[in-house]
Coordinates of C-alpha atoms in Angstrom, one line a residue:
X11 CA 4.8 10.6 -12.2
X12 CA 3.7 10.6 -15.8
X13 CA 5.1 7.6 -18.0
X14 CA 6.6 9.8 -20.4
X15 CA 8.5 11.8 -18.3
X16 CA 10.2 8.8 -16.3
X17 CA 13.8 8.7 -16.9
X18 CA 13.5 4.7 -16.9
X19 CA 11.1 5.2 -19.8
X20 CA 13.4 7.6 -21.5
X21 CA 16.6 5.6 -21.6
X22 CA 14.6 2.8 -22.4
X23 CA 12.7 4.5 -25.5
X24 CA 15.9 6.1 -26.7
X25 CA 17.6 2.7 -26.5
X26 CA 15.1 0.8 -28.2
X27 CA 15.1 3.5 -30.9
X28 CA 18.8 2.7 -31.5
X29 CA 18.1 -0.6 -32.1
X30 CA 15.4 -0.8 -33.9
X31 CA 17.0 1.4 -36.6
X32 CA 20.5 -0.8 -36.5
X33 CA 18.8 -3.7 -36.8
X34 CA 17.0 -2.5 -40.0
X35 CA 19.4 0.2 -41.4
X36 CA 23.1 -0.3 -40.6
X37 CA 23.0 -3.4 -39.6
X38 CA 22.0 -5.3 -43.2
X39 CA 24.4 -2.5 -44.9
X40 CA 27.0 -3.3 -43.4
X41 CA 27.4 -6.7 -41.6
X42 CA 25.7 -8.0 -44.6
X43 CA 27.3 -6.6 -47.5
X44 CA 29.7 -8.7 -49.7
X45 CA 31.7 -6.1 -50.6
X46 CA 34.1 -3.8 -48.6
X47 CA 33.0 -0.7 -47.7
X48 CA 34.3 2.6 -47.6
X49 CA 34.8 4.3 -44.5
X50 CA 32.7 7.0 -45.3
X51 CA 29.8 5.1 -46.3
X52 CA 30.2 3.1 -43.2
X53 CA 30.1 6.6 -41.3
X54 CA 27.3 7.6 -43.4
X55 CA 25.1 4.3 -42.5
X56 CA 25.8 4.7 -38.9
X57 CA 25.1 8.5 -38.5
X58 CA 22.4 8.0 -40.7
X59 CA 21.1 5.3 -38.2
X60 CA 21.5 7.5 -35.5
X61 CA 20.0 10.4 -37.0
X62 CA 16.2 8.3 -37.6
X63 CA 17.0 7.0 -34.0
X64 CA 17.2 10.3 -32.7
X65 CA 14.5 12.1 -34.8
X66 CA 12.1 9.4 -33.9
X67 CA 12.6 9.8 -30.7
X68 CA 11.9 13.4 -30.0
X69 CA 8.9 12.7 -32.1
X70 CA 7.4 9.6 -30.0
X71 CA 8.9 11.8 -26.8
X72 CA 6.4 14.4 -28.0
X73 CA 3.7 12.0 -28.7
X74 CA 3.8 10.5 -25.0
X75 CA 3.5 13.8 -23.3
X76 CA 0.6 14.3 -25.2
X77 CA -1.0 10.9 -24.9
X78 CA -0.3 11.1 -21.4
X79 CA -1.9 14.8 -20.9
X80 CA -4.6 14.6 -23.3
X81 CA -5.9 10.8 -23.5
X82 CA -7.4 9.4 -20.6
X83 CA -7.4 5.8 -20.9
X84 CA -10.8 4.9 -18.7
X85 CA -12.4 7.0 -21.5
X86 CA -14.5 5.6 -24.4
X87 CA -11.9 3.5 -26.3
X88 CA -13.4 4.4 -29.9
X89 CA -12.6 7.8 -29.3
X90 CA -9.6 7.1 -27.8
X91 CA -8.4 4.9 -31.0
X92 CA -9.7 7.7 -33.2
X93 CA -7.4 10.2 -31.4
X94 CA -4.4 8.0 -31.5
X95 CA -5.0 7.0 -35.4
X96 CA -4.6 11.0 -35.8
X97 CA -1.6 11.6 -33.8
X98 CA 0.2 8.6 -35.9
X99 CA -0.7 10.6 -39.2
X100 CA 0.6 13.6 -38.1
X101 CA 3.9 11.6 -36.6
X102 CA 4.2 10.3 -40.3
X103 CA 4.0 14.1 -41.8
X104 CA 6.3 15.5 -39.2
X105 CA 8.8 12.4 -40.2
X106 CA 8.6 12.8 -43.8
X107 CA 9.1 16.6 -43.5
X108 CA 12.3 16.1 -42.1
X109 CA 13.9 13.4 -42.5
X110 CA 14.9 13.9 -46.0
X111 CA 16.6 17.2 -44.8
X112 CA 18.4 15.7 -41.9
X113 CA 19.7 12.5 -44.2
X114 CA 21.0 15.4 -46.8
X115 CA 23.1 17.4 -44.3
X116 CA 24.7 14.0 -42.9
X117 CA 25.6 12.9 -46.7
X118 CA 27.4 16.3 -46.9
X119 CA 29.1 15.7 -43.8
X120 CA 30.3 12.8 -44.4
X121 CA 30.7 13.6 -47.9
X122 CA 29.5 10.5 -49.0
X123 CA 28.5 10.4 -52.8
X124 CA 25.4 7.7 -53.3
X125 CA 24.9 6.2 -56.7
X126 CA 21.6 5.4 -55.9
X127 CA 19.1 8.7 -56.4
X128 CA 16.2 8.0 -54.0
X129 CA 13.1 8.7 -56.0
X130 CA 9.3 9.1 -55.0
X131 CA 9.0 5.8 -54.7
X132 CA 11.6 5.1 -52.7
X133 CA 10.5 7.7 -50.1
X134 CA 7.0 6.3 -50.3
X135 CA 8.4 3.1 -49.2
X136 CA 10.4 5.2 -46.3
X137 CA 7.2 6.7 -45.2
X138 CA 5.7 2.8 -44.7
X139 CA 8.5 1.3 -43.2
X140 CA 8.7 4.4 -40.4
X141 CA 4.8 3.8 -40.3
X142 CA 5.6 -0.1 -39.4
X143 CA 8.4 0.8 -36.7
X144 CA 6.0 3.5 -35.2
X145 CA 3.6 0.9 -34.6
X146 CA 6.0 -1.4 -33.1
X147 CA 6.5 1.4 -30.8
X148 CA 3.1 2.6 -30.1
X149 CA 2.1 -1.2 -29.0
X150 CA 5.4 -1.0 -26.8
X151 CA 4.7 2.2 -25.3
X152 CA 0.4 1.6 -25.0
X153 CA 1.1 -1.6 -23.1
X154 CA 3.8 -0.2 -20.9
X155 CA 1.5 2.9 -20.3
X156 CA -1.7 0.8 -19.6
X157 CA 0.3 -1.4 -17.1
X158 CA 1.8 1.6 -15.6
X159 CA -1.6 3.2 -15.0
X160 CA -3.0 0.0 -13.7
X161 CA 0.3 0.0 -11.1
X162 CA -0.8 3.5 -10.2
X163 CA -4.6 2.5 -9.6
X164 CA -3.5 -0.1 -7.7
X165 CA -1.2 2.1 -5.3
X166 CA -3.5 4.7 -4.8
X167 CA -6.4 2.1 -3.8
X168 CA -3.7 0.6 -1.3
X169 CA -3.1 4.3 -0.3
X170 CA -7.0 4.5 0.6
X171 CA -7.4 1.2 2.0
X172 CA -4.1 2.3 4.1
X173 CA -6.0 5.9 5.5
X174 CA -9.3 4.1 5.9
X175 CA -7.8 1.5 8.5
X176 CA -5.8 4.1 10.3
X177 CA -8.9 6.1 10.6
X178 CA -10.7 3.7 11.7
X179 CA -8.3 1.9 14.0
X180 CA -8.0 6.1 15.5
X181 CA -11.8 5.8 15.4
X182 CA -11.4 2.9 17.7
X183 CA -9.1 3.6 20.2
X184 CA -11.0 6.6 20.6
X185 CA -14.0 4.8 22.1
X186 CA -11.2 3.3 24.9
X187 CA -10.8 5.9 26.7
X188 CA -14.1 6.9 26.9
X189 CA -15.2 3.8 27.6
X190 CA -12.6 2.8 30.6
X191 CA -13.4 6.5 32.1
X192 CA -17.0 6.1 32.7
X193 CA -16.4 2.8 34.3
X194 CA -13.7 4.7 36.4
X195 CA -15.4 7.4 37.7
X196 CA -18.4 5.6 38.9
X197 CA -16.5 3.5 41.0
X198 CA -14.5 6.9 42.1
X199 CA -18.2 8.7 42.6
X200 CA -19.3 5.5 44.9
X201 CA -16.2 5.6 47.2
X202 CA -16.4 9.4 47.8
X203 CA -18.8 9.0 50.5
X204 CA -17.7 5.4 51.8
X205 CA -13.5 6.1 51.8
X206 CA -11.8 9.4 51.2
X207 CA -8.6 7.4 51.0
X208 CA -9.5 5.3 48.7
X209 CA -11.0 7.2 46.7
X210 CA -8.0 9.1 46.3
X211 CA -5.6 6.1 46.0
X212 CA -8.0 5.0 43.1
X213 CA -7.5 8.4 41.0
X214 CA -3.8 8.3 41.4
X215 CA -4.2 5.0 39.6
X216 CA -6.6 5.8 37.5
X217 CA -3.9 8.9 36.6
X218 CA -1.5 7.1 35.8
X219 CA -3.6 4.2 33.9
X220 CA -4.3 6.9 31.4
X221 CA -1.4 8.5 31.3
X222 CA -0.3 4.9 29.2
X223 CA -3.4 5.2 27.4
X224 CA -2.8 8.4 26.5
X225 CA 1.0 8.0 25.2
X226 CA 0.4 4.3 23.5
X227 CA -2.9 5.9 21.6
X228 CA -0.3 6.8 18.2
X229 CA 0.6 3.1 18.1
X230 CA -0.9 0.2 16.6
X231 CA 1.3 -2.3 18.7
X232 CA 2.9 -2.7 21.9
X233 CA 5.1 -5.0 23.8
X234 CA 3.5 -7.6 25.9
X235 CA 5.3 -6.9 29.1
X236 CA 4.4 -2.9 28.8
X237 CA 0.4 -4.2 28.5
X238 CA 0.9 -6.3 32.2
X239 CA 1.9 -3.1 33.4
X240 CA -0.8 -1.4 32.5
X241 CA -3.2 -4.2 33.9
X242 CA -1.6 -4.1 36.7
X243 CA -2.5 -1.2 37.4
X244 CA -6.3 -1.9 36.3
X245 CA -6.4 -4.6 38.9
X246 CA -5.3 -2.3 41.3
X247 CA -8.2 0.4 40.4
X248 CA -10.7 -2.9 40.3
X249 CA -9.5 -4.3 44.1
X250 CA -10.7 -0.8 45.3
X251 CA -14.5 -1.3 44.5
X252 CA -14.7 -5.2 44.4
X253 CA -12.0 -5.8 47.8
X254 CA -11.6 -9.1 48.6
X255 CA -14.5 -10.4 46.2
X256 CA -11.7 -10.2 43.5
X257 CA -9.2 -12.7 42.9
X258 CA -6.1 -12.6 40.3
X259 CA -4.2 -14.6 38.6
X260 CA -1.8 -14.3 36.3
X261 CA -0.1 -17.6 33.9
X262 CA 2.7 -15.4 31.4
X263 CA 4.8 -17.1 29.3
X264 CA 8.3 -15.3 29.6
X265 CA 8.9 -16.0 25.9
X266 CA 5.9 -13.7 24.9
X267 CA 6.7 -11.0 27.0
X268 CA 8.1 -9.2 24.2
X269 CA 5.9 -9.9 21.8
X270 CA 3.8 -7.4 20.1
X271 CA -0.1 -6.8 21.0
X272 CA -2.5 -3.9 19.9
X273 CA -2.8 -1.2 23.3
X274 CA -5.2 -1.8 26.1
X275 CA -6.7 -5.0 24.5
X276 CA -6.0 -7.1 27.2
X277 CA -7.3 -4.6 30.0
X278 CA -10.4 -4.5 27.7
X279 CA -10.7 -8.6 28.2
X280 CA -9.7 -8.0 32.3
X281 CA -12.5 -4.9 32.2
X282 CA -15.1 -7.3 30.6
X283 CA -14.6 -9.9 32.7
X284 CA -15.0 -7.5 36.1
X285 CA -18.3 -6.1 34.4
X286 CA -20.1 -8.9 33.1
X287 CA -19.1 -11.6 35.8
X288 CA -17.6 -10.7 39.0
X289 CA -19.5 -7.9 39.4
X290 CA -22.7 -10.3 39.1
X291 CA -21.4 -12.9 41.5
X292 CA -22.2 -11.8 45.4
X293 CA -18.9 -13.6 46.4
X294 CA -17.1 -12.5 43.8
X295 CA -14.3 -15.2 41.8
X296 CA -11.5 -15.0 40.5
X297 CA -10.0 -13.5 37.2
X298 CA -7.5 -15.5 35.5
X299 CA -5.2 -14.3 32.5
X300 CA -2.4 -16.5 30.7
X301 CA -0.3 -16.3 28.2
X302 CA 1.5 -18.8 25.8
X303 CA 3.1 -19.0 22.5
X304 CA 1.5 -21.7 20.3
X305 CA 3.4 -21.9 17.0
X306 CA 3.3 -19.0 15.0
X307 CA 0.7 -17.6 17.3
X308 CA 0.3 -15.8 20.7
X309 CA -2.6 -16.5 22.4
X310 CA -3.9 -14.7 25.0
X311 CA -6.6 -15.9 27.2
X312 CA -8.7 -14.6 30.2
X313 CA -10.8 -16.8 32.3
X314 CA -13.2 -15.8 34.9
X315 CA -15.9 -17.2 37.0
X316 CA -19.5 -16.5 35.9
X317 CA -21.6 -17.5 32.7
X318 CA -22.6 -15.7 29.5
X319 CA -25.2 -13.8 29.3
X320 CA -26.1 -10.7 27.7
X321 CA -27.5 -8.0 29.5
X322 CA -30.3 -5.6 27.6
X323 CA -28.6 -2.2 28.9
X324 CA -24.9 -3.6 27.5
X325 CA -23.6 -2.2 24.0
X326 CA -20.6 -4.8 24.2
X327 CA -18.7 -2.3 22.9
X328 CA -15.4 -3.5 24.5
X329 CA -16.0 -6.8 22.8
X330 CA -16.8 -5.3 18.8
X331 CA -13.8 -2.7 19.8
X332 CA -11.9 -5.9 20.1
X333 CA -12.9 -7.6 17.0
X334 CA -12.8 -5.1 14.5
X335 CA -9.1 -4.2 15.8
X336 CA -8.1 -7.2 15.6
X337 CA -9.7 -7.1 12.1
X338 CA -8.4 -4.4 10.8
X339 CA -5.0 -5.2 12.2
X340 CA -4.6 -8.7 11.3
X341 CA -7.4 -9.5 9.1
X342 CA -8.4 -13.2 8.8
X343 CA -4.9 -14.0 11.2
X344 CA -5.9 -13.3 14.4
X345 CA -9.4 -14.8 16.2
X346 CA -11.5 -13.8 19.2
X347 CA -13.4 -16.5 20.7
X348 CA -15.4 -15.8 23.5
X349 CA -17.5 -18.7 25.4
X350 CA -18.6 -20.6 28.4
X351 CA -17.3 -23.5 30.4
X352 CA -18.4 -24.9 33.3
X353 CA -19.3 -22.2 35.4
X354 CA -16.4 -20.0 33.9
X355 CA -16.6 -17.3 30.8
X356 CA -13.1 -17.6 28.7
X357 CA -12.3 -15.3 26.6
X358 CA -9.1 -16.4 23.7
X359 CA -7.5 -14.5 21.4
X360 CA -4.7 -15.4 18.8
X361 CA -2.6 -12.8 17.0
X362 CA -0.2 -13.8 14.9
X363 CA 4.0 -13.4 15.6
X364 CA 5.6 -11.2 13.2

């Protein structure tokens, strides 16, 4: 919304107005004055304050719309001063030209008889003391609209930086799917030939494994318990091809059970661990997950037997799908740690607890 047409703006300008003009018209008249004043000269001075108030308003009122339509502030700033010198001319004009009117319709209102005749000079002296509350107000209202344009900069870049991550957190659990399918459906494809029955056992898993991956896909975060599930399930899948050369383990915390996690980033740890080390080891070993709360953090970690090593035909693209959600989720918060100890590949990660 434009500054000028804010109705925070607008009290506030109208106010300010009013005040400025009783603290340099009525105010001195009357609080000041040794004498005692008649009660239409009192009316007059306040109606007369109000009246500037008022017509100074609907002028700067004007003025903002325009400034707000016409100058562009990320502009060249001579020509922006240039512009604003001419509109506070032709505010001076437009106040002259009718103030003098308005002032002699409130006199005869009020019928209020003034001894003193305001001459030329007199109203030249009006015209610069206007000029000097104008440019009270114009400071007021530049900073105020300067700031407020800043605020709105400001939100919009949040706004970007908002649609960016979504898109590319979407971007990301895109590639899960994918990803966990392939691995799927090679297994399935191997056990066709070896074990109907198992093969068929393994798709009603694998059904069901993405039916959660399809219905958590429009969140960012899930409860810890509903991810076990899902694992469970994975294991499940994974004891079909690797049998008894597979070994799990689980170590959960209660207390994190309801804690919140991004989707499928634990089965992504579980899924790396079957690919790049039990899958390598002829007798298999065993896969090992555990959860605990440390402080303000939840950590996560998976263990499994093997060593690190890198293969030339791997993309690791679980393992950078990991990272930059945790990135994009939690920024410099949350860690992923991935190394070797003897004879064992652990993989840690720490998100924080909100």
């Amino acid at each position: 919304m434009k500054l000028s047409l804010n109705k925070s703006y607008i009290v506030f300008n109208l106010i300010g107005w009013l005040l400025l003009f009783t603290a340099t018209l009525a105010g001195p008249k009357i609080f000041l004055s040794e004498e005692v004043l008649a009660n239409e000269r009192v009316l007059y001075y306040w109606l007369e304050t109000v009246a500037c108030a008022v017509l100074a308003f609907t002028l700067s009122f004007i003025i903002s719309i325009f400034i707000d339509d016409k100058i562009n502030f990320n502009n060249n700033w001579k020509r922006i001063t240039w512009k604003i010198f001419i509109i506070f001319s032709i505010v001076q004009a437009l106040y002259t030209l009718f103030i003098w009117p308005i002032l002699d319709f409130v006199q005869e209102c009020t019928k209020y008889e003034s001894d003193v005749v305001m001459g030329l000079v007199g109203k030249i002296y009006n015209v610069f003391y206007f000029a000097t509350l104008f440019v009270i107000w114009l400071f007021v209202f530049l900073t105020i609209k300067i700031f407020h344009q800043l605020k709105t900069v400001q939100l919009k870049k949040l706004q970007l930086e908002t649609n960016l991550k979504e898109s590319q957190l979407n971007t990301l659990k895109g590639q899960i799917n994918p990803h966990f399918m392939f691995n799927s459906l090679n297994n399935i494809r191997g056990l066709m030939l070896e074990d109907v029955d198992k093969a068929r056992n393994m798709l009603t898993s694998l059904s069901e494994t993405l039916r959660y991956s399809l219905t958590k896909s429009d969140v960012n975060s899930i409860s810890l318990e509903d991810e076990l599930e899902m694992v469970e399930n994975y294991i499940a899948i994974s004891k079909i091809q690797f049998e008894n050369r597979l070994q799990f383990e689980t170590h959960i915390d209660q207390e994190s059970l309801s804690k919140q996690i991004p989707p499928m980033i634990i089965q992504m740890l579980i899924e790396n661990a079957l690919k790049h080390g039990i899958s390598n080891l002829k007798n298999g070993g065993i896969v090992s997950l555990s959860t605990t709360i440390k402080g303000t953090q939840l950590q996560i970690e998976v263990i499994n037997s093997g060593t690190l090593q890198k293969s030339k035909n791997s993309t690791q693209l679980g393992l950078k799908n990991i990272k930059k959600r945790l990135a994009l989720l939690y920024g410099e918060a949350a860690t992923f740690n991935l190394r070797e100890n003897k004879n064992q590949v652990v993989a840690t990660i720490k998100i924080p607890l909100i």
